[in-house]
């Protein structure tokens, strides 16, 4: 969108342009509740049955469910049994803060662990959630992971699901290394980290429908992964229905969407990999929602005449370009004869 502004004033010496744009990158985070059913294990409540999450894990058996009630829990937790850990009312109500910042908030050391509905923070020198040593079958979903060295750290981790998390204000949002493979990372909002996702010697991980808005969105070395859905999906964009494979949203993508289907016309390159279907917006509820992260820029300003005579009209034309959703308002500020 271009705006051509003409203004006639007398003796204009200085001109400024200020742009007022709407910049709502991420909608507010909403916790999706889970319906829990007792199957083969018992249900343990924290702090009713045990005062800490770690004590509940020690008392649990494989297959048990641990429900954590609202509150702030200051712990470094080792999850060494195949249990499901749910907050009662979601991450806005239930926070786990590292007692020791040099240790992970949660080390998941057993297969088939489910972790849902927590704010996890405070491991400034380690991971919010650490999944090491061939651990697999875990489900990490609907959490807010903030203010750690690594939001989620996978080391030789296999076939885990990481979905619908808000991962923000960490040094690394997600880091995979040492032959982590077969993990599915989808529908996460990964924003305001130094690195969004980092992969080293990790292969065959499926990474799609995520929203990356970070200082550096992706760092990949010696890794080959899959950056779009394995099958075509039906979705809506600007009120129209489409069917396609879908990738991720990347805030540093510089391609265009000339066919207006919500997918960039050119691939997003990731070392030796490519996201062939980069999204133009956030994927939510089977829709691609436009995100305006591109500020308008002044392409140039024309002033005529260059050397005006006293009392001669001066014409100023400002060319402003915005590749996002549009400039809502443009205000030209000027001073006359160095006055206010």
PDB file of N, CA, C and O in Angstrom, residues 212-218 249-255 268-269 293-294 323:
ATOM      1  N   UNK A 212       7.018 -18.263  14.665  1.00  0.00           N
ATOM      2  CA  UNK A 212       8.360 -17.885  15.101  1.00  0.00           C
ATOM      3  C   UNK A 212       8.535 -16.373  14.959  1.00  0.00           C
ATOM      4  O   UNK A 212       8.527 -15.848  13.840  1.00  0.00           O
ATOM      5  N   UNK A 213       8.701 -15.693  16.086  1.00  0.00           N
ATOM      6  CA  UNK A 213       8.937 -14.248  16.090  1.00  0.00           C
ATOM      7  C   UNK A 213      10.056 -13.988  17.106  1.00  0.00           C
ATOM      8  O   UNK A 213       9.804 -13.738  18.285  1.00  0.00           O
ATOM      9  N   UNK A 214      11.305 -14.070  16.665  1.00  0.00           N
ATOM     10  CA  UNK A 214      12.457 -14.040  17.568  1.00  0.00           C
ATOM     11  C   UNK A 214      13.585 -13.215  16.963  1.00  0.00           C
ATOM     12  O   UNK A 214      13.547 -12.852  15.786  1.00  0.00           O
ATOM     13  N   UNK A 215      14.625 -12.942  17.770  1.00  0.00           N
ATOM     14  CA  UNK A 215      15.781 -12.237  17.236  1.00  0.00           C
ATOM     15  C   UNK A 215      16.370 -13.011  16.059  1.00  0.00           C
ATOM     16  O   UNK A 215      16.654 -12.446  15.016  1.00  0.00           O
ATOM     17  N   UNK A 216      16.578 -14.316  16.249  1.00  0.00           N
ATOM     18  CA  UNK A 216      16.973 -15.215  15.168  1.00  0.00           C
ATOM     19  C   UNK A 216      16.050 -16.419  15.259  1.00  0.00           C
ATOM     20  O   UNK A 216      16.032 -17.113  16.261  1.00  0.00           O
ATOM     21  N   UNK A 217      15.286 -16.648  14.228  1.00  0.00           N
ATOM     22  CA  UNK A 217      14.218 -17.644  14.333  1.00  0.00           C
ATOM     23  C   UNK A 217      14.723 -19.076  14.345  1.00  0.00           C
ATOM     24  O   UNK A 217      14.176 -19.921  15.056  1.00  0.00           O
ATOM     25  N   UNK A 218      15.757 -19.390  13.558  1.00  0.00           N
ATOM     26  CA  UNK A 218      16.178 -20.786  13.448  1.00  0.00           C
ATOM     27  C   UNK A 218      17.681 -20.857  13.224  1.00  0.00           C
ATOM     28  O   UNK A 218      18.263 -20.044  12.501  1.00  0.00           O
ATOM     29  N   UNK A 249       4.965 -19.941  10.398  1.00  0.00           N
ATOM     30  CA  UNK A 249       5.117 -18.499  10.225  1.00  0.00           C
ATOM     31  C   UNK A 249       6.502 -18.076  10.693  1.00  0.00           C
ATOM     32  O   UNK A 249       6.926 -18.440  11.799  1.00  0.00           O
ATOM     33  N   UNK A 250       7.193 -17.303   9.874  1.00  0.00           N
ATOM     34  CA  UNK A 250       8.544 -16.812  10.183  1.00  0.00           C
ATOM     35  C   UNK A 250       8.540 -15.293  10.080  1.00  0.00           C
ATOM     36  O   UNK A 250       8.253 -14.748   9.013  1.00  0.00           O
ATOM     37  N   UNK A 251       8.882 -14.622  11.158  1.00  0.00           N
ATOM     38  CA  UNK A 251       8.821 -13.162  11.146  1.00  0.00           C
ATOM     39  C   UNK A 251       9.843 -12.546  10.195  1.00  0.00           C
ATOM     40  O   UNK A 251       9.680 -11.392   9.775  1.00  0.00           O
ATOM     41  N   UNK A 252      10.903 -13.283   9.842  1.00  0.00           N
ATOM     42  CA  UNK A 252      11.921 -12.745   8.940  1.00  0.00           C
ATOM     43  C   UNK A 252      11.746 -13.246   7.504  1.00  0.00           C
ATOM     44  O   UNK A 252      12.650 -13.096   6.680  1.00  0.00           O
ATOM     45  N   UNK A 253      10.603 -13.822   7.200  1.00  0.00           N
ATOM     46  CA  UNK A 253      10.328 -14.231   5.818  1.00  0.00           C
ATOM     47  C   UNK A 253      10.106 -12.987   4.966  1.00  0.00           C
ATOM     48  O   UNK A 253       9.368 -12.083   5.347  1.00  0.00           O
ATOM     49  N   UNK A 254      10.745 -12.940   3.825  1.00  0.00           N
ATOM     50  CA  UNK A 254      10.674 -11.746   2.980  1.00  0.00           C
ATOM     51  C   UNK A 254       9.959 -12.003   1.654  1.00  0.00           C
ATOM     52  O   UNK A 254       9.984 -11.169   0.766  1.00  0.00           O
ATOM     53  N   UNK A 255       9.363 -13.173   1.510  1.00  0.00           N
ATOM     54  CA  UNK A 255       8.598 -13.444   0.298  1.00  0.00           C
ATOM     55  C   UNK A 255       7.230 -12.786   0.343  1.00  0.00           C
ATOM     56  O   UNK A 255       6.829 -12.181   1.336  1.00  0.00           O
ATOM     57  N   UNK A 268      11.026 -20.775   2.520  1.00  0.00           N
ATOM     58  CA  UNK A 268      11.860 -20.189   3.572  1.00  0.00           C
ATOM     59  C   UNK A 268      13.030 -21.150   3.780  1.00  0.00           C
ATOM     60  O   UNK A 268      12.836 -22.333   4.064  1.00  0.00           O
ATOM     61  N   UNK A 269      14.250 -20.655   3.638  1.00  0.00           N
ATOM     62  CA  UNK A 269      15.438 -21.516   3.642  1.00  0.00           C
ATOM     63  C   UNK A 269      16.013 -21.649   5.054  1.00  0.00           C
ATOM     64  O   UNK A 269      16.163 -20.670   5.779  1.00  0.00           O
ATOM     65  N   UNK A 293       3.908  -7.481  11.124  1.00  0.00           N
ATOM     66  CA  UNK A 293       5.149  -7.243  11.860  1.00  0.00           C
ATOM     67  C   UNK A 293       6.099  -6.343  11.078  1.00  0.00           C
ATOM     68  O   UNK A 293       7.234  -6.143  11.478  1.00  0.00           O
ATOM     69  N   UNK A 294       5.616  -5.805   9.962  1.00  0.00           N
ATOM     70  CA  UNK A 294       6.483  -5.017   9.105  1.00  0.00           C
ATOM     71  C   UNK A 294       6.143  -3.537   9.265  1.00  0.00           C
ATOM     72  O   UNK A 294       5.074  -3.095   8.837  1.00  0.00           O
ATOM     73  N   UNK A 323       4.311  -3.113   3.771  1.00  0.00           N
ATOM     74  CA  UNK A 323       4.012  -4.435   3.220  1.00  0.00           C
ATOM     75  C   UNK A 323       3.136  -5.258   4.160  1.00  0.00           C
ATOM     76  O   UNK A 323       2.837  -6.411   3.884  1.00  0.00           O
TER      77      UNK A 323
END
